[in-house]
Coordinates of C-alpha atoms in Angstrom, one line a residue:
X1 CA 0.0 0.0 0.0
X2 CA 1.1 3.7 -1.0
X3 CA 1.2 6.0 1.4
X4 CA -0.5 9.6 -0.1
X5 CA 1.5 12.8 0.7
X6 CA -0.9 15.0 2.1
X7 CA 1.6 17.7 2.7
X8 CA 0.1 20.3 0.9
X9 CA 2.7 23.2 0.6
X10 CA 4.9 20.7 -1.6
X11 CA 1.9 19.5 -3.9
X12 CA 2.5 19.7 -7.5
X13 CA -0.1 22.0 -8.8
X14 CA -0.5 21.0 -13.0
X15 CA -2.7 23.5 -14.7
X16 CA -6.2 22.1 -15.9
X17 CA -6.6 21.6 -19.6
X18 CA -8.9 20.1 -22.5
X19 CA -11.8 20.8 -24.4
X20 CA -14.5 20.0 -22.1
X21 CA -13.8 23.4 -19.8
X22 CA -16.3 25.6 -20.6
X23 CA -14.6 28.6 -23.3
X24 CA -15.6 31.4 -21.2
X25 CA -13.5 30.1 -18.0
X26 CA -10.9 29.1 -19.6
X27 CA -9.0 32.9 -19.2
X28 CA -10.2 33.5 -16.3
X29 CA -8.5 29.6 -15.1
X30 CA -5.2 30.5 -16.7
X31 CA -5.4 33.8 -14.3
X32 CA -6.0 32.0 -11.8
X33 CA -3.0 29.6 -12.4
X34 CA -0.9 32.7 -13.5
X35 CA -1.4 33.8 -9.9
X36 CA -1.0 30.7 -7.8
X37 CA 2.5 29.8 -9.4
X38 CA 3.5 33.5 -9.1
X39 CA 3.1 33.5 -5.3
X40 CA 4.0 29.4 -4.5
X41 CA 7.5 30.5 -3.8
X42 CA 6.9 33.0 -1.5
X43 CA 4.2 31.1 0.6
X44 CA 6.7 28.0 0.9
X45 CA 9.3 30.4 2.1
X46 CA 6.8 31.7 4.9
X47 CA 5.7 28.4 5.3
X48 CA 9.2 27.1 6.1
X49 CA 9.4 30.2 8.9
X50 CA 6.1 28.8 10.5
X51 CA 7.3 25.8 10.8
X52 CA 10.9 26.1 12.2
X53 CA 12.5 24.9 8.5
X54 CA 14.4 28.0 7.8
X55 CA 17.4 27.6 6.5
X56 CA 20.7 29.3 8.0
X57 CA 22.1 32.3 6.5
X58 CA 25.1 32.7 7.1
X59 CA 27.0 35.7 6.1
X60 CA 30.7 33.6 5.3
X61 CA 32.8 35.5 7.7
X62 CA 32.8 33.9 11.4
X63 CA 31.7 30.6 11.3
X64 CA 33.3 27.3 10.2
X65 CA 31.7 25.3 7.4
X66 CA 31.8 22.4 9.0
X67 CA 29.7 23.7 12.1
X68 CA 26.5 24.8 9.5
X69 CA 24.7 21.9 10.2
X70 CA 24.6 22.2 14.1
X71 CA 20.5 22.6 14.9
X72 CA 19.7 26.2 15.6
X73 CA 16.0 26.6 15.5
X74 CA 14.8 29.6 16.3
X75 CA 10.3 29.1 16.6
X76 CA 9.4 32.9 17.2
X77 CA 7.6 32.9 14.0
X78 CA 5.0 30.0 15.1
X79 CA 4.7 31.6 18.7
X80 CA 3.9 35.2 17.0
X81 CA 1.1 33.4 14.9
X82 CA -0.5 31.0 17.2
X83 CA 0.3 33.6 20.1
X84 CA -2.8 35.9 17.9
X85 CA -4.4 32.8 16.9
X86 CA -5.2 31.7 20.1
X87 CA -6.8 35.0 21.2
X88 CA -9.2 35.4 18.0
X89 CA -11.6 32.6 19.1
X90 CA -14.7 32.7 17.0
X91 CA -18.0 31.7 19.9
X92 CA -20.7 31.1 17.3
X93 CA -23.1 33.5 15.7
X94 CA -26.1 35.2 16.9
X95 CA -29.2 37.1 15.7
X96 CA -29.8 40.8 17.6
X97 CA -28.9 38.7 21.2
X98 CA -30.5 35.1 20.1
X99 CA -29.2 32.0 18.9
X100 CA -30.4 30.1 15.9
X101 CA -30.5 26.0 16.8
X102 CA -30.2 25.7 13.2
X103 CA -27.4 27.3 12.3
X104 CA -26.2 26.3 15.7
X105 CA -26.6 22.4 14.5
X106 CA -24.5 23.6 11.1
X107 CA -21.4 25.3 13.2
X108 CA -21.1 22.1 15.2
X109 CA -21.5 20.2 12.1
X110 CA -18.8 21.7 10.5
X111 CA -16.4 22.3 13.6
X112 CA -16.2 25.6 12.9
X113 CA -14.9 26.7 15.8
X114 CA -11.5 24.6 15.1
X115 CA -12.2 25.2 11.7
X116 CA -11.9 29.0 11.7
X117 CA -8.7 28.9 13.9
X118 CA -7.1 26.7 11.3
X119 CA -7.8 29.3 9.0
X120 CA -6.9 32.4 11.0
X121 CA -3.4 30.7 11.5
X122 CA -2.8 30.2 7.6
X123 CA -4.3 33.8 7.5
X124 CA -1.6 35.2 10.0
X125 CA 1.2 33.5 8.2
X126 CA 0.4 34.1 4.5
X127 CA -2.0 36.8 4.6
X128 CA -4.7 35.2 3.3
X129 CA -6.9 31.8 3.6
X130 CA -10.0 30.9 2.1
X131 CA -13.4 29.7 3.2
X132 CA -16.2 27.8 0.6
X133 CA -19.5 26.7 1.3
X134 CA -20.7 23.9 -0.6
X135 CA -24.3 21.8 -0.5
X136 CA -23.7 18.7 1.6
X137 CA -24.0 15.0 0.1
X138 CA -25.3 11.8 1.8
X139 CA -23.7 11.9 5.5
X140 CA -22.7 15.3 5.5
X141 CA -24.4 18.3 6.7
X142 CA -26.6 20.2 4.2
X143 CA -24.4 22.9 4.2
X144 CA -20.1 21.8 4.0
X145 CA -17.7 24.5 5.0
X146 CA -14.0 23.6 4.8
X147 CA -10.8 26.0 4.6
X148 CA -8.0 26.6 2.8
X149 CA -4.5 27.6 3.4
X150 CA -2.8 29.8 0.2
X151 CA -1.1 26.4 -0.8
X152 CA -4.5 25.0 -1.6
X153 CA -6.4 27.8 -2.7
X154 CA -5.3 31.3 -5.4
X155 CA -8.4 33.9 -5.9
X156 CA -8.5 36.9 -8.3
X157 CA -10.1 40.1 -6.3
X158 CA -12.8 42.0 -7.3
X159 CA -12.2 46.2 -6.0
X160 CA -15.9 46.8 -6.7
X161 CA -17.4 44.0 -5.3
X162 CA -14.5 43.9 -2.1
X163 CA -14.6 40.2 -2.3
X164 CA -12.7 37.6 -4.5
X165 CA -14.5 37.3 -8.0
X166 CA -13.6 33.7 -8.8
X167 CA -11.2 31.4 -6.9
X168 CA -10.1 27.3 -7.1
X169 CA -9.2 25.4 -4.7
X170 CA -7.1 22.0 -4.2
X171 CA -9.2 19.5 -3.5
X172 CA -7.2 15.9 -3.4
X173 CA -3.9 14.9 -4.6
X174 CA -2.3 11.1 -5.8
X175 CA -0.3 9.5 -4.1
X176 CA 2.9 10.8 -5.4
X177 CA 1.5 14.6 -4.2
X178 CA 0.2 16.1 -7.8
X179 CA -3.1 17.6 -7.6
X180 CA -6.1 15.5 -8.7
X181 CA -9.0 17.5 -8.2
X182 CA -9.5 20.9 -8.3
X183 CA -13.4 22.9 -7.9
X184 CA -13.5 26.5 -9.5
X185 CA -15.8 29.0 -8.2
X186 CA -17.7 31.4 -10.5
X187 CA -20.4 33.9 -9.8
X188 CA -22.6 31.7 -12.1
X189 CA -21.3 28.2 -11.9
X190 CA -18.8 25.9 -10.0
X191 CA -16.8 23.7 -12.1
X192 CA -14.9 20.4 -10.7
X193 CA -11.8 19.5 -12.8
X194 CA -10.7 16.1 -12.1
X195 CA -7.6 14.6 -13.9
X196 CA -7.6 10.8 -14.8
X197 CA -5.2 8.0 -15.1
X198 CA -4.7 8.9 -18.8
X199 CA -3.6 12.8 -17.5
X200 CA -6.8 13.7 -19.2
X201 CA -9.0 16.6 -17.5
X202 CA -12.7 16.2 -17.4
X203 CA -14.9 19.4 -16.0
X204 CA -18.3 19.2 -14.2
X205 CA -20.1 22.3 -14.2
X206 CA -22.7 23.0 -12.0
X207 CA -24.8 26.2 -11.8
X208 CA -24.4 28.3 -8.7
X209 CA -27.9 30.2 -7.8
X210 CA -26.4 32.6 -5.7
X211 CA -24.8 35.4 -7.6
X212 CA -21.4 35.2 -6.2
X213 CA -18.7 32.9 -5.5
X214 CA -19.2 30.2 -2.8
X215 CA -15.7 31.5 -1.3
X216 CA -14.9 33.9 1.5
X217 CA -11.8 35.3 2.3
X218 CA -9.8 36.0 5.7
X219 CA -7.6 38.2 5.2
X220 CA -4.9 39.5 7.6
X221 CA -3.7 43.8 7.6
X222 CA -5.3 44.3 4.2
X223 CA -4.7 48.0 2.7
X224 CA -6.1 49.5 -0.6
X225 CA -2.7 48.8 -2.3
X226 CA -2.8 45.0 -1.4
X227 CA -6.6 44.1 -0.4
X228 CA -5.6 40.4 0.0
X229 CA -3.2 41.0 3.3
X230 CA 0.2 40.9 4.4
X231 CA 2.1 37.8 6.3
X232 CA 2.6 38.8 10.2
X233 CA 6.1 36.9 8.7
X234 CA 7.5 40.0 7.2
X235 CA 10.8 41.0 5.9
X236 CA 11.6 42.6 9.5
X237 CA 10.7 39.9 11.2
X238 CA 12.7 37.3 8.5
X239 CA 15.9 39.5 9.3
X240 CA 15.6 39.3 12.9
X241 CA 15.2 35.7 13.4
X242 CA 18.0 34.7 10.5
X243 CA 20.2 36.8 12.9
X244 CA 18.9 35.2 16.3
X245 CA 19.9 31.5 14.5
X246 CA 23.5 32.7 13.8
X247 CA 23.2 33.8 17.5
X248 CA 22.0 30.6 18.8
X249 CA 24.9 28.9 16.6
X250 CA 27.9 31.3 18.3
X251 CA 26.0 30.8 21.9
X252 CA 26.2 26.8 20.9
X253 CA 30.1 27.3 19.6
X254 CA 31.2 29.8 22.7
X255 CA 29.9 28.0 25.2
X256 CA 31.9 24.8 23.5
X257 CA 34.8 26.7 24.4
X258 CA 34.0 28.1 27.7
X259 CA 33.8 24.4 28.8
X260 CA 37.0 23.2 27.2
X261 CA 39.4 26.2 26.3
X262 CA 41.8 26.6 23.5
X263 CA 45.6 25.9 25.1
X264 CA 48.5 26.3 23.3
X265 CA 52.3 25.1 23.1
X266 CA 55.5 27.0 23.0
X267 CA 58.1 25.6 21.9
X268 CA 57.2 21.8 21.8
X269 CA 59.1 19.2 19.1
X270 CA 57.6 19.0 15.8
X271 CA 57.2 15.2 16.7
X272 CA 54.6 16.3 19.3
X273 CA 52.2 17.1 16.5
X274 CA 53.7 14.8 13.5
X275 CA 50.8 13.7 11.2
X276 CA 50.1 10.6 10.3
X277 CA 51.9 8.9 7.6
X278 CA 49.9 9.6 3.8
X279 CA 47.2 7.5 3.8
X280 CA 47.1 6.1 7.4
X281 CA 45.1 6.6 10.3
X282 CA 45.6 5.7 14.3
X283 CA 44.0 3.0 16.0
X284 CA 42.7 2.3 19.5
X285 CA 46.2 0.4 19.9
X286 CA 48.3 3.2 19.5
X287 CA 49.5 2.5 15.8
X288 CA 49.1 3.8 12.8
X289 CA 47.9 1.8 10.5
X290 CA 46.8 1.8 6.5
X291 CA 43.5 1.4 5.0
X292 CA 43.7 -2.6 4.9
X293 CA 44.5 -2.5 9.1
X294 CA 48.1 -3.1 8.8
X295 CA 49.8 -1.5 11.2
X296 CA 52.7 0.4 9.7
X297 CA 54.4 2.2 13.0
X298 CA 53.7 2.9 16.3
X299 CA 52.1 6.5 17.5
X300 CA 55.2 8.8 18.8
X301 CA 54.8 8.5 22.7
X302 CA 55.6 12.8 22.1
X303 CA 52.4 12.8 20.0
X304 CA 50.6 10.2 22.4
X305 CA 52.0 12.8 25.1
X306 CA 50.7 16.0 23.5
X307 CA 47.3 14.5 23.5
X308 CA 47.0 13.2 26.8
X309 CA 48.1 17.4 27.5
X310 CA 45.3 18.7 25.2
X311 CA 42.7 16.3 26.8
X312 CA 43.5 16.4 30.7
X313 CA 47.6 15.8 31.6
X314 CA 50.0 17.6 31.7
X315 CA 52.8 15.5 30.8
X316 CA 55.4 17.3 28.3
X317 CA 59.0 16.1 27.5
X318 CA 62.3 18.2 27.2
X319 CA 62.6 19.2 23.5
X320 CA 66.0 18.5 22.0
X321 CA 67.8 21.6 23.6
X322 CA 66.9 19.8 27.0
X323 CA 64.4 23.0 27.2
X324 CA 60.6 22.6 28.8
X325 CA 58.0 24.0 26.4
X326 CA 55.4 26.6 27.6
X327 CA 51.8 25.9 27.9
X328 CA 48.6 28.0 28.4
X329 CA 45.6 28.3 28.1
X330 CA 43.6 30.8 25.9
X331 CA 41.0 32.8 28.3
X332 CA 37.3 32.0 27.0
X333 CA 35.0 34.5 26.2
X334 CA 31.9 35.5 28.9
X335 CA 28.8 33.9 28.2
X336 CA 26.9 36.8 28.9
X337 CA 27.6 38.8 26.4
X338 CA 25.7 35.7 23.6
X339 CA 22.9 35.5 26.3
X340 CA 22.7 39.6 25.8
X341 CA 22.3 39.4 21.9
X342 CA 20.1 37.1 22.0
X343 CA 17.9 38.9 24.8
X344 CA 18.4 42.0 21.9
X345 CA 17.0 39.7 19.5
X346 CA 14.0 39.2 21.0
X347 CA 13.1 42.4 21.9
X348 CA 13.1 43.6 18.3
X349 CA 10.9 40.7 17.7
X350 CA 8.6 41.4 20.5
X351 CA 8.8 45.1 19.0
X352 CA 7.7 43.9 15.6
X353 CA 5.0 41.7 16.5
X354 CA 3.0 42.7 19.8
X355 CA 4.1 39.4 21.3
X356 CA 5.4 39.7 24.9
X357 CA 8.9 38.6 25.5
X358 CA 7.4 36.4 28.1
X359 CA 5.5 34.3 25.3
X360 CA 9.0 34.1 23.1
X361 CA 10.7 32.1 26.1
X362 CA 13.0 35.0 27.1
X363 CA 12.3 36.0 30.9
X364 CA 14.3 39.4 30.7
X365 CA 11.7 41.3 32.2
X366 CA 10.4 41.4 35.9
X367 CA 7.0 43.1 36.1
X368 CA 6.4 44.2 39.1
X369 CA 2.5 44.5 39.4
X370 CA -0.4 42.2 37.6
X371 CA -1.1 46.1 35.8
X372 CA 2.8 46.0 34.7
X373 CA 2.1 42.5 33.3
X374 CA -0.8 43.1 31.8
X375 CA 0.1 46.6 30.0
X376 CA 2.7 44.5 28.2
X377 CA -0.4 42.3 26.7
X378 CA -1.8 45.6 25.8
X379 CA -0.6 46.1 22.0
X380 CA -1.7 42.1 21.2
X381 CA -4.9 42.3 22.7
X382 CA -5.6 45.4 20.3
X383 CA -4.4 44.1 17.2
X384 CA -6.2 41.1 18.4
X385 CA -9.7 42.8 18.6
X386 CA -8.4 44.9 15.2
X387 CA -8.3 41.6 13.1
X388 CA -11.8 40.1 14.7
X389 CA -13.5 43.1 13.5
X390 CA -12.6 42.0 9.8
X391 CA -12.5 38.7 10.2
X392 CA -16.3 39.2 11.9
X393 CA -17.6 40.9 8.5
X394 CA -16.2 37.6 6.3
X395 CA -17.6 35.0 9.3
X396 CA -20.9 36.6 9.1
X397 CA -21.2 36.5 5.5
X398 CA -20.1 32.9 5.6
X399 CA -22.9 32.4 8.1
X400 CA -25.4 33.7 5.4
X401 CA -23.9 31.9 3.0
X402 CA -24.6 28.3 4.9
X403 CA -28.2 29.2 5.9
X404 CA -29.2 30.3 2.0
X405 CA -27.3 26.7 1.3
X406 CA -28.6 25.1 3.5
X407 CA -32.5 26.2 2.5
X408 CA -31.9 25.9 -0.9
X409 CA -32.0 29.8 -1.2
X410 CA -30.2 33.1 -2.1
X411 CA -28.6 35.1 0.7
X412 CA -31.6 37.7 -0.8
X413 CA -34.1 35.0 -0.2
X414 CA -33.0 35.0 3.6
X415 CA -35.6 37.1 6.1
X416 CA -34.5 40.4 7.5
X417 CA -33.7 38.7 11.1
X418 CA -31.0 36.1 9.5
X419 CA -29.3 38.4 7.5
X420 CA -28.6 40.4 10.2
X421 CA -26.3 37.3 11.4
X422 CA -23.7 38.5 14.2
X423 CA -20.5 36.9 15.0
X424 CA -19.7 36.3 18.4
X425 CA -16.1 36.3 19.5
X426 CA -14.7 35.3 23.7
X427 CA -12.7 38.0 25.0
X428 CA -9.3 38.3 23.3
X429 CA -7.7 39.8 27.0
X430 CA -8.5 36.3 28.3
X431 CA -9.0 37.0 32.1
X432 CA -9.3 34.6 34.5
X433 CA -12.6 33.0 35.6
X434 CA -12.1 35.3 38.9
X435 CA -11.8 38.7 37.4
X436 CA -14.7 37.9 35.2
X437 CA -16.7 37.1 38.3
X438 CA -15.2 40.3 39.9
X439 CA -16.7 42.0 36.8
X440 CA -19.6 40.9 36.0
X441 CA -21.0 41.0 39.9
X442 CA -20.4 44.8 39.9
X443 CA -22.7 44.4 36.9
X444 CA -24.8 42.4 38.8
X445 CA -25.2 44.9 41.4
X446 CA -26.2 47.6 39.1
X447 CA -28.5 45.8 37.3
X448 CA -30.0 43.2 38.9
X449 CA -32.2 41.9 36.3
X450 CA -28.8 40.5 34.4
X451 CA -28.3 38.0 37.1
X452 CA -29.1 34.6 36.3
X453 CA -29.4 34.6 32.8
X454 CA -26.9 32.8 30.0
X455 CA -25.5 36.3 29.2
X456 CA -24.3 36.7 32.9
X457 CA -23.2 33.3 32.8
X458 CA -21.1 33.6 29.5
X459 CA -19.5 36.8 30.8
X460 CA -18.3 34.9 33.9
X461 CA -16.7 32.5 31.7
X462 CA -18.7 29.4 32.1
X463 CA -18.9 26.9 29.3
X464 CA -21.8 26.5 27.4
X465 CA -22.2 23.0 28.9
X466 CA -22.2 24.2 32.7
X467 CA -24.3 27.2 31.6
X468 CA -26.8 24.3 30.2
X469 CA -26.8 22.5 33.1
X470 CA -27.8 25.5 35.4
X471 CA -30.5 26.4 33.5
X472 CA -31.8 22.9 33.2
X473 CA -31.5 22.6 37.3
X474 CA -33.0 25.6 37.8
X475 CA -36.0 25.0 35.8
X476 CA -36.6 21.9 37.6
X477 CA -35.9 23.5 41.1
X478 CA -38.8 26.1 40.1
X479 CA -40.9 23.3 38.8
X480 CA -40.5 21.6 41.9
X481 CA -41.1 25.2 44.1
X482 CA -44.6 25.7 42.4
X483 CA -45.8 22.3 42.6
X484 CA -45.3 22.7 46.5
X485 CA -46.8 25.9 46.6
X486 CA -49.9 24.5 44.7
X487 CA -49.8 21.1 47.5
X488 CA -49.6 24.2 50.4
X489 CA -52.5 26.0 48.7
X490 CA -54.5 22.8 48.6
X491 CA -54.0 22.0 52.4
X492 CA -57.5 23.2 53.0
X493 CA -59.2 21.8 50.5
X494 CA -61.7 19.5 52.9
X495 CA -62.6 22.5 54.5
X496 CA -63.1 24.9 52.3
X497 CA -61.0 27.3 53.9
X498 CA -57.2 28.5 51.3
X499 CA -54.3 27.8 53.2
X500 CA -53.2 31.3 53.4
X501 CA -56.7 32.2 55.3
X502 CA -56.1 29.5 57.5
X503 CA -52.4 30.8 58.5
X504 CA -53.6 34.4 59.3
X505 CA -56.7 33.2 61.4
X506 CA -53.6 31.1 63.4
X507 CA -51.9 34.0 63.6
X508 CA -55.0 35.7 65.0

């Protein structure tokens, strides 16, 4: 059995061909083509920084060849993305304060919630990641949403429209990684190129009802200039971290020779540090011997002496003036001043991209108040809540994308109350469970009418389940209160006489 290679940023990407695409998509397919190949470079190269692949660079003055191999990773890149990622965490969607259980059923359906975060980190590192909504089949839900990183996916934008005007997507690959399937969305149609054994393409068109592309966006710092994003990986941020690996690879070399120190020799006999006879090498046995194992003469005991000196001993013979040779020690550099560049290099990175130095693994800084601690959170947290505002505009369309799907409608076709679909997003501060409380009972206290309800209990923090499970107890504890006040109001029933008259005659 084959294993398939589902890594997706090295698929082979063929461009679709053959008579039976449709004439008038053909241009706009060879666009799209033009446009994925033009950028597959690029997105590998960011891809490679996400995932800790980068190559060294090294600038061929201070370090040996032979020491380019040692492993000097540096992963700020994947701790800047997932360290936004993390705090964008899409809750659902809403209509004017209510839920819809249908569209509810969809987003669990579809995992959405994981789904979206996938997508927000492919966002953050190429700038751009795609969402589709598709009918469902047999199994599936009637509305399919899946996501697509910018190695599956290229798009051509329309200014007027502000939203891509035709897009494919990768669907499946062979076994050998080329691209099998791809689905082209049109305004009017969707068309599934397939390739077959004999490299043929074949094209399946189907018309698309809805007026626009089945495909949504999420884009991260769009501007007018480049309305599909930037990479959080930018060229400031490449530069820093290709210096911080040469940093980690001079920390890794000088603290090689803080443990064991270059000594030297002063005049010691050449026959201290003969070589070996051409073409021979020396055994455990102390001999040197050719490339066959025959030993051809014994190791100097001045060589055999010189190493025993370089590795613990000291135990140096006269040279042939009867004269002792001088030996030292060179005096290794501080390991401070590696740990200081290195502290340098992450502050420029924490500079560049909102992430605390905390969250980069370099403890340099001692706050000293939760205020202190949380002030350096500050510039995350708001280009946090920046990106959730965009991405909350693309969610919600999405959202009225899977309900007209789903009903077999337009998004036009949709009543006033579901296009008016909200996204709902948890706080991207992230307090604790006990500042929320704090919070949220001084809301309490103002407004007492708050108290109790899922709203209040959301804001604490409580999981939907837990918030569930109160409301389901309390409804049976009130259930259970009235049916003993009705069994206390029926106390009198033989004589005639309520309950409550009979108490306040007793009290009488």
């Amino acid at each position: 059995m084959t294993a398939q290679k589902q890594k997706y940023s090295e698929a082979t990407l063929p461009r679709p061909w053959g008579e039976s695409i449709p004439e008038r998509y053909r241009a706009r397919i060879d666009d799209l083509f033009d446009t994925w190949y033009a950028v597959s470079a690029r997105n590998r190269k960011l891809t490679a920084y996400y995932n800790m692949k980068a190559v060294l660079k090294d600038l061929g003055i201070s370090i040996p060849e032979n020491l380019l191999n040692v492993n000097c990773v540096v992963g700020w890149c994947k701790k800047a993305v997932n360290a936004m990622a993390v705090r964008s965490s899409f809750d659902g969607f809403v209509f004017q304060g209510f839920e819809d259980d249908d569209l509810n059923r969809l987003v669990r359906a579809n995992r959405m919630r994981s789904l979206y975060k996938q997508a927000c980190k492919s966002a953050l590192t190429h700038g751009v990641a795609a969402i589709t909504v598709m009918r469902g089949g047999p199994g599936q839900p009637a509305a399919v949403v899946r996501a697509y990183s910018a190695h599956q996916f290229t798009c051509l934008w329309d200014k007027d429209e502000r939203r891509a005007s035709c897009g494919v997507v990768l669907n499946e690959v062979d076994e050998r990684g080329v691209a099998k399937r791809y689905t082209a969305h049109f305004p009017d149609a969707v068309l599934t190129l397939e390739r077959g054994d004999d490299q043929r393409w074949t094209c399946i068109e189907e018309p698309n009802p809805m007026g626009r592309p089945l495909m949504e966006v999420i884009v991260n710092d769009p501007d007018l200039d480049r309305p599909l994003g930037h990479s959080l990986i930018t060229p400031e941020v490449i530069g820093i971290v290709d210096k911080a690996m040469r940093d980690v690879l001079r920390m890794e070399v000088g603290a090689e020779f803080f443990t064991y120190p270059q000594r030297y020799v002063l005049g010691a006999a050449d026959s201290m540090f003969a070589d070996p006879p051409e073409g021979c090498a020396e055994d455990e046995d102390g001999n040197f011997v050719d490339a066959d194992g025959n030993v051809v003469a014994p190791v100097p005991n001045d060589r055999k002496k010189a190493r025993a000196y370089l590795g613990a001993l000291l135990a140096i013979s006269r040279d042939e003036n009867g004269e002792l040779p001088t030996v030292g020690q060179f005096s290794p550099g501080s390991a401070d001043n590696f740990t200081r560049v290195f502290e340098n290099d992450a502050q420029r990175f924490s500079g560049a991209t909102n992430v605390p130095l905390a969250q980069l693994g370099v403890q340099s800084n001692t706050y000293t108040s939760s205020d202190a601690l949380g002030a350096a959170n500050d510039p995350l947290i708001l280009a946090v809540e920046d990106m959730n505002a965009d991405n909350g505009e693309v969610m919600a369309e999405v959202a009225r994308m899977m309900m007209a799907v789903a009903g077999g409608t337009t998004i036009e076709g949709l009543n006033v109350e579901r296009r008016e679909v909200q996204v709902a997003w948890k706080d991207p501060s992230m307090p604790t469970i006990s500042a929320r409380a704090d919070a949220w009972t001084k809301l309490g206290a103002s407004d007492q009418s708050i108290v109790g309800t899922r709203v209040y209990y959301e804001g604490i923090g409580l999981s939907q389940a837990k918030i569930d499970r109160l409301m389901a107890e309390k409804r049976e504890n009130a259930a259970i209160t009235a049916m003993a006040r009705i069994a206390d109001a029926l106390e009198g029933g033989s004589t005639g006489i309520p309950a409550m008259k009979k108490n306040e005659e007793a009290e009488e």
